[in-house]
């Protein structure tokens, strides 16, 4: 059992990383060749390494990583040069690379890098660059390295901003679809619970709704990544308005839908366990229709607004709450449905 699971885990991780790995390999080779051609550097390792750091898998924003790396390298070189200038060698320990210089250069480089309020790559690269200036000298790790890093950053930006920029709308829609499928599965189980009047099935529906939390967290991450894309990529900027509209649809509505689904399952479970009053007529059918609304949203079909509550509400509080949560979820799913035209005579819709 353990080996198939491990293989599935590795396969999933490889599937998520292979595109960035291929882009990193190609960008490293191109950055190496460009540094040789432009500057005549015999071994432009820093150019290739920079391209890899910019395009490595798992980064929320490759463009922001590239800009932060360049800023960190420049900060570290300046800090290292200042330490070499202000702390003469004869004042320090005569053991090759001075420990005092290492302490001062690393401390001030990281402190300066952190002052920009950018991602961790900035202070990390600042500290590393300051160390390299002390170890290799400003001639090798100063302007020469900055030139190589500039080439690597340029190639990384070319790949991340132009050639391989993901569609921010697809990032959001893929995560939203996974979330809605989990909600749909929970509703189908809740419909079975109401139809069979089985509290165990209601508890199972509550478990399915609870499992949707991971998909909700993934949707929140996708929204943040899409927002980063609109600020740090050319493709993102071109689709910024559509991304803002998609974010407006899912940002709060998905969280409310998740909360209402949990409350619905809890009310259904309490009503079936207490059995003080017979389950309202048509409740199972209404839950089934709600599951169909999820399917309609997933398919990009229009979703009708929620139905009004019955004229006569049940006496049991649990059933009244269940009907209230059903109505709220119907309205939320209607809001998550396809966008209407963006203006008179236009046909601008959120792509799904």
Coordinates of C-alpha atoms in Angstrom, one line a residue:
X1 CA 0.0 0.0 0.0
X2 CA 2.8 2.4 0.8
X3 CA 4.6 2.1 -2.5
X4 CA 1.6 2.9 -4.8
X5 CA 0.8 5.9 -2.6
X6 CA 4.4 7.1 -2.8
X7 CA 4.4 6.6 -6.5
X8 CA 1.2 8.6 -6.9
X9 CA 2.6 11.4 -4.7
X10 CA 5.8 11.6 -6.8
X11 CA 3.8 11.5 -10.0
X12 CA 1.6 14.3 -8.9
X13 CA 4.6 16.4 -7.8
X14 CA 6.5 15.7 -11.1
X15 CA 3.3 16.7 -13.1
X16 CA 3.1 20.0 -11.2
X17 CA 6.9 20.8 -11.6
X18 CA 8.0 19.5 -15.0
X19 CA 7.0 22.7 -16.9
X20 CA 9.0 24.9 -14.5
X21 CA 11.9 22.5 -14.5
X22 CA 12.0 22.5 -18.3
X23 CA 11.8 26.3 -18.4
X24 CA 14.6 26.6 -15.8
X25 CA 16.9 24.3 -17.8
X26 CA 16.3 26.1 -21.1
X27 CA 16.6 29.5 -19.5
X28 CA 19.9 28.5 -17.7
X29 CA 21.4 27.5 -21.0
X30 CA 20.2 30.6 -22.8
X31 CA 21.5 32.9 -20.0
X32 CA 24.9 31.2 -20.1
X33 CA 25.2 31.6 -23.8
X34 CA 24.1 35.3 -23.7
X35 CA 26.6 36.1 -20.9
X36 CA 29.4 34.6 -22.9
X37 CA 28.3 36.4 -26.1
X38 CA 27.6 39.8 -24.5
X39 CA 30.4 40.1 -21.9
X40 CA 32.9 37.4 -22.9
X41 CA 32.7 35.7 -19.5
X42 CA 34.2 32.3 -19.7
X43 CA 32.1 30.7 -17.0
X44 CA 29.0 32.8 -16.3
X45 CA 27.7 30.5 -13.6
X46 CA 25.8 33.3 -11.9
X47 CA 23.8 34.0 -15.1
X48 CA 22.6 30.4 -15.3
X49 CA 22.0 30.1 -11.6
X50 CA 19.9 33.3 -11.5
X51 CA 17.7 32.0 -14.3
X52 CA 17.1 28.8 -12.4
X53 CA 16.3 30.8 -9.2
X54 CA 13.8 32.9 -11.1
X55 CA 11.9 30.0 -12.6
X56 CA 12.1 27.3 -10.0
X57 CA 8.8 25.4 -9.3
X58 CA 6.5 26.4 -6.5
X59 CA 7.1 30.2 -6.6
X60 CA 3.9 32.2 -6.3
X61 CA 5.3 34.8 -8.7
X62 CA 8.3 34.3 -11.0
X63 CA 8.3 37.9 -12.0
X64 CA 8.4 39.1 -8.4
X65 CA 11.2 36.6 -7.6
X66 CA 13.3 37.9 -10.5
X67 CA 12.9 41.6 -9.4
X68 CA 13.6 40.7 -5.8
X69 CA 16.7 38.7 -6.7
X70 CA 18.1 41.6 -8.7
X71 CA 17.4 44.0 -5.9
X72 CA 19.0 41.6 -3.3
X73 CA 22.1 41.1 -5.4
X74 CA 22.7 44.8 -6.0
X75 CA 22.1 45.5 -2.2
X76 CA 24.6 42.8 -1.2
X77 CA 27.3 44.0 -3.6
X78 CA 27.0 47.6 -2.3
X79 CA 27.1 46.4 1.3
X80 CA 30.2 44.2 0.6
X81 CA 32.0 47.0 -1.1
X82 CA 31.3 49.4 1.7
X83 CA 32.6 47.0 4.3
X84 CA 35.8 46.5 2.3
X85 CA 36.2 50.2 2.0
X86 CA 35.3 51.2 5.6
X87 CA 37.0 48.4 7.5
X88 CA 40.7 48.2 6.4
X89 CA 42.3 44.8 6.5
X90 CA 45.0 45.8 9.0
X91 CA 42.5 46.6 11.6
X92 CA 40.9 43.2 11.4
X93 CA 42.0 39.6 12.1
X94 CA 44.9 38.6 9.8
X95 CA 43.4 35.2 8.8
X96 CA 42.5 35.6 5.2
X97 CA 38.8 36.2 5.1
X98 CA 38.2 38.4 8.1
X99 CA 35.5 37.1 10.5
X100 CA 34.7 40.7 11.5
X101 CA 34.1 41.7 7.9
X102 CA 31.9 38.7 7.4
X103 CA 29.8 39.6 10.4
X104 CA 29.4 43.3 9.4
X105 CA 28.8 42.7 5.7
X106 CA 26.2 39.9 6.3
X107 CA 24.4 41.8 9.0
X108 CA 24.1 45.1 7.1
X109 CA 23.3 43.4 3.8
X110 CA 20.4 41.4 5.2
X111 CA 19.2 44.4 7.2
X112 CA 19.2 46.6 4.1
X113 CA 17.5 43.8 2.1
X114 CA 14.8 43.4 4.7
X115 CA 14.1 47.2 4.7
X116 CA 12.5 47.0 1.3
X117 CA 9.6 44.9 2.6
X118 CA 10.0 42.5 -0.3
X119 CA 9.9 38.7 -0.3
X120 CA 12.7 36.7 1.5
X121 CA 14.7 36.3 -1.7
X122 CA 15.8 40.0 -1.3
X123 CA 17.6 39.7 2.1
X124 CA 18.8 36.2 1.3
X125 CA 20.5 37.3 -1.9
X126 CA 21.8 40.5 -0.2
X127 CA 23.6 38.4 2.5
X128 CA 24.9 35.9 -0.1
X129 CA 26.1 38.6 -2.4
X130 CA 28.0 40.4 0.4
X131 CA 29.7 37.1 1.4
X132 CA 30.7 36.5 -2.2
X133 CA 32.2 40.0 -2.5
X134 CA 34.3 39.3 0.6
X135 CA 35.3 35.8 -0.5
X136 CA 35.9 36.3 -4.2
X137 CA 36.7 40.1 -4.3
X138 CA 34.7 42.9 -5.9
X139 CA 36.3 42.3 -9.3
X140 CA 34.8 38.8 -9.6
X141 CA 31.7 39.1 -7.4
X142 CA 30.9 42.7 -7.9
X143 CA 30.2 44.3 -11.3
X144 CA 31.0 41.0 -13.2
X145 CA 28.5 39.1 -11.1
X146 CA 25.9 41.9 -11.4
X147 CA 26.2 41.7 -15.2
X148 CA 25.7 37.9 -15.1
X149 CA 22.7 38.3 -12.7
X150 CA 21.2 40.9 -15.0
X151 CA 21.3 38.5 -17.9
X152 CA 19.8 35.7 -15.8
X153 CA 17.0 38.0 -14.6
X154 CA 16.3 39.2 -18.1
X155 CA 16.0 35.7 -19.4
X156 CA 13.9 34.7 -16.4
X157 CA 11.5 37.6 -17.0
X158 CA 11.3 36.7 -20.7
X159 CA 10.2 33.2 -19.8
X160 CA 7.9 34.2 -16.9
X161 CA 6.3 37.3 -18.4
X162 CA 6.0 36.5 -22.1
X163 CA 6.7 32.9 -23.1
X164 CA 5.3 30.8 -20.2
X165 CA 3.0 33.2 -18.3
X166 CA 0.0 31.2 -17.0
X167 CA -3.5 32.5 -17.6
X168 CA -4.6 34.1 -14.3
X169 CA -8.2 33.4 -15.1
X170 CA -7.6 29.7 -15.6
X171 CA -5.7 29.6 -12.3
X172 CA -8.8 30.9 -10.5
X173 CA -11.3 28.9 -12.4
X174 CA -9.5 25.6 -11.9
X175 CA -9.4 26.1 -8.2
X176 CA -13.0 27.2 -8.1
X177 CA -14.2 24.2 -10.1
X178 CA -12.5 21.8 -7.6
X179 CA -14.2 23.6 -4.7
X180 CA -17.6 23.6 -6.3
X181 CA -17.3 19.9 -7.2
X182 CA -16.7 19.1 -3.5
X183 CA -19.7 21.2 -2.5
X184 CA -21.8 19.4 -5.2
X185 CA -20.7 16.0 -3.8
X186 CA -21.7 17.1 -0.3
X187 CA -25.1 18.3 -1.5
X188 CA -25.7 15.0 -3.2
X189 CA -25.0 13.1 0.0
X190 CA -27.2 15.6 1.9
X191 CA -30.0 14.9 -0.6
X192 CA -29.7 11.2 0.1
X193 CA -29.9 11.9 3.8
X194 CA -33.1 13.9 3.4
X195 CA -34.6 11.4 1.1
X196 CA -33.8 8.4 3.3
X197 CA -34.2 10.4 6.5
X198 CA -30.8 9.0 7.6
X199 CA -28.8 11.1 10.1
X200 CA -25.7 9.0 9.4
X201 CA -25.8 10.2 5.8
X202 CA -26.2 13.8 7.0
X203 CA -23.1 13.4 9.1
X204 CA -21.3 12.0 6.0
X205 CA -22.5 15.1 4.1
X206 CA -21.0 17.2 6.8
X207 CA -17.7 15.4 6.4
X208 CA -17.7 16.0 2.7
X209 CA -18.4 19.7 3.2
X210 CA -15.6 19.9 5.7
X211 CA -13.2 18.4 3.2
X212 CA -14.0 21.3 0.9
X213 CA -12.0 23.5 3.2
X214 CA -8.7 22.4 1.5
X215 CA -10.2 23.4 -1.9
X216 CA -11.3 26.7 -0.4
X217 CA -7.8 27.3 0.8
X218 CA -6.4 26.4 -2.6
X219 CA -8.9 28.9 -4.2
X220 CA -7.7 31.6 -1.9
X221 CA -4.1 30.8 -2.9
X222 CA -5.1 30.9 -6.6
X223 CA -6.8 34.3 -6.1
X224 CA -3.6 35.7 -4.5
X225 CA -1.5 34.2 -7.3
X226 CA -3.8 35.7 -9.9
X227 CA -3.5 39.1 -8.2
X228 CA 0.3 38.8 -8.2
X229 CA 0.1 38.0 -11.9
X230 CA -1.9 41.2 -12.7
X231 CA 0.9 43.2 -11.0
X232 CA 4.0 41.2 -12.1
X233 CA 3.3 39.8 -15.6
X234 CA 2.4 41.3 -18.9
X235 CA -0.3 38.8 -19.5
X236 CA -1.8 39.5 -16.1
X237 CA -1.9 43.2 -16.7
X238 CA -3.7 42.7 -20.0
X239 CA -6.4 40.7 -18.3
X240 CA -6.5 42.7 -15.0
X241 CA -10.2 43.7 -15.4
X242 CA -11.3 40.2 -16.0
X243 CA -9.3 38.9 -13.1
X244 CA -10.8 41.6 -10.8
X245 CA -14.3 40.5 -11.9
X246 CA -13.4 36.8 -11.2
X247 CA -12.0 37.7 -7.8
X248 CA -15.1 39.6 -6.9
X249 CA -17.2 36.5 -7.8
X250 CA -15.2 34.0 -5.7
X251 CA -13.3 35.9 -3.0
X252 CA -16.1 36.2 -0.4
X253 CA -18.9 34.2 -2.1
X254 CA -16.9 30.9 -1.9
X255 CA -16.2 31.4 1.8
X256 CA -19.9 32.1 2.5
X257 CA -21.0 29.1 0.4
X258 CA -18.6 26.9 2.4
X259 CA -19.9 28.2 5.8
X260 CA -23.5 27.8 4.7
X261 CA -22.9 24.2 3.5
X262 CA -21.6 23.3 6.9
X263 CA -24.5 24.9 8.7
X264 CA -27.0 23.2 6.3
X265 CA -25.5 19.7 7.0
X266 CA -25.5 20.4 10.8
X267 CA -29.2 21.6 10.7
X268 CA -30.1 18.5 8.6
X269 CA -28.4 16.2 11.0
X270 CA -30.0 17.7 14.1
X271 CA -33.5 17.6 12.5
X272 CA -33.1 14.0 11.6
X273 CA -31.7 13.0 15.0
X274 CA -34.4 14.9 17.0
X275 CA -37.3 13.7 14.9
X276 CA -39.6 16.2 16.6
X277 CA -41.3 17.1 13.4
X278 CA -41.5 15.3 10.1
X279 CA -39.0 16.5 7.5
X280 CA -40.5 19.3 5.3
X281 CA -42.1 18.2 2.1
X282 CA -39.8 18.8 -0.9
X283 CA -36.6 19.4 1.1
X284 CA -34.8 16.5 -0.5
X285 CA -35.9 17.7 -4.0
X286 CA -34.7 21.2 -3.2
X287 CA -31.3 20.0 -2.1
X288 CA -31.1 18.0 -5.3
X289 CA -31.9 21.1 -7.3
X290 CA -29.2 23.0 -5.4
X291 CA -26.7 20.3 -6.4
X292 CA -27.8 20.8 -10.0
X293 CA -27.1 24.5 -9.6
X294 CA -23.5 23.7 -8.7
X295 CA -23.3 21.6 -11.8
X296 CA -24.7 24.5 -13.8
X297 CA -22.1 26.9 -12.4
X298 CA -19.4 24.4 -13.3
X299 CA -20.7 24.1 -16.8
X300 CA -21.0 27.9 -17.2
X301 CA -24.8 27.8 -17.5
X302 CA -26.9 30.6 -16.0
X303 CA -28.2 30.0 -12.5
X304 CA -31.6 31.3 -11.4
X305 CA -31.8 33.2 -8.1
X306 CA -32.9 31.5 -4.9
X307 CA -36.5 30.5 -4.3
X308 CA -38.4 32.2 -1.5
X309 CA -39.0 30.4 1.8
X310 CA -42.4 28.5 2.1
X311 CA -45.3 30.5 3.4
X312 CA -45.6 28.3 6.4
X313 CA -42.3 27.5 8.0
X314 CA -41.8 24.3 10.1
X315 CA -42.1 24.6 13.9
X316 CA -38.8 22.8 14.4
X317 CA -35.9 25.2 14.5
X318 CA -33.5 22.8 12.8
X319 CA -35.8 22.6 9.7
X320 CA -36.3 26.3 9.6
X321 CA -32.5 26.8 9.7
X322 CA -32.0 24.2 7.0
X323 CA -34.4 26.0 4.7
X324 CA -32.7 29.3 5.5
X325 CA -29.3 27.9 4.6
X326 CA -30.7 26.4 1.4
X327 CA -32.1 29.7 0.3
X328 CA -28.8 31.5 1.1
X329 CA -26.8 28.9 -0.9
X330 CA -29.1 29.3 -3.9
X331 CA -28.5 33.0 -3.9
X332 CA -24.7 32.5 -3.6
X333 CA -24.6 30.1 -6.4
X334 CA -26.6 32.5 -8.6
X335 CA -23.9 35.1 -7.9
X336 CA -21.2 32.6 -8.9
X337 CA -22.9 31.9 -12.2
X338 CA -21.7 33.3 -15.5
X339 CA -21.2 37.0 -15.7
X340 CA -23.7 39.2 -17.6
X341 CA -22.5 41.3 -20.5
X342 CA -20.2 44.1 -19.3
X343 CA -22.1 46.8 -21.1
X344 CA -24.9 47.6 -23.6
X345 CA -24.2 45.6 -26.8
X346 CA -21.0 44.1 -25.5
X347 CA -20.3 40.4 -25.0
X348 CA -17.5 40.4 -22.5
X349 CA -17.9 37.4 -20.2
X350 CA -15.7 35.7 -17.6
X351 CA -14.1 32.8 -19.5
X352 CA -14.6 29.4 -18.0

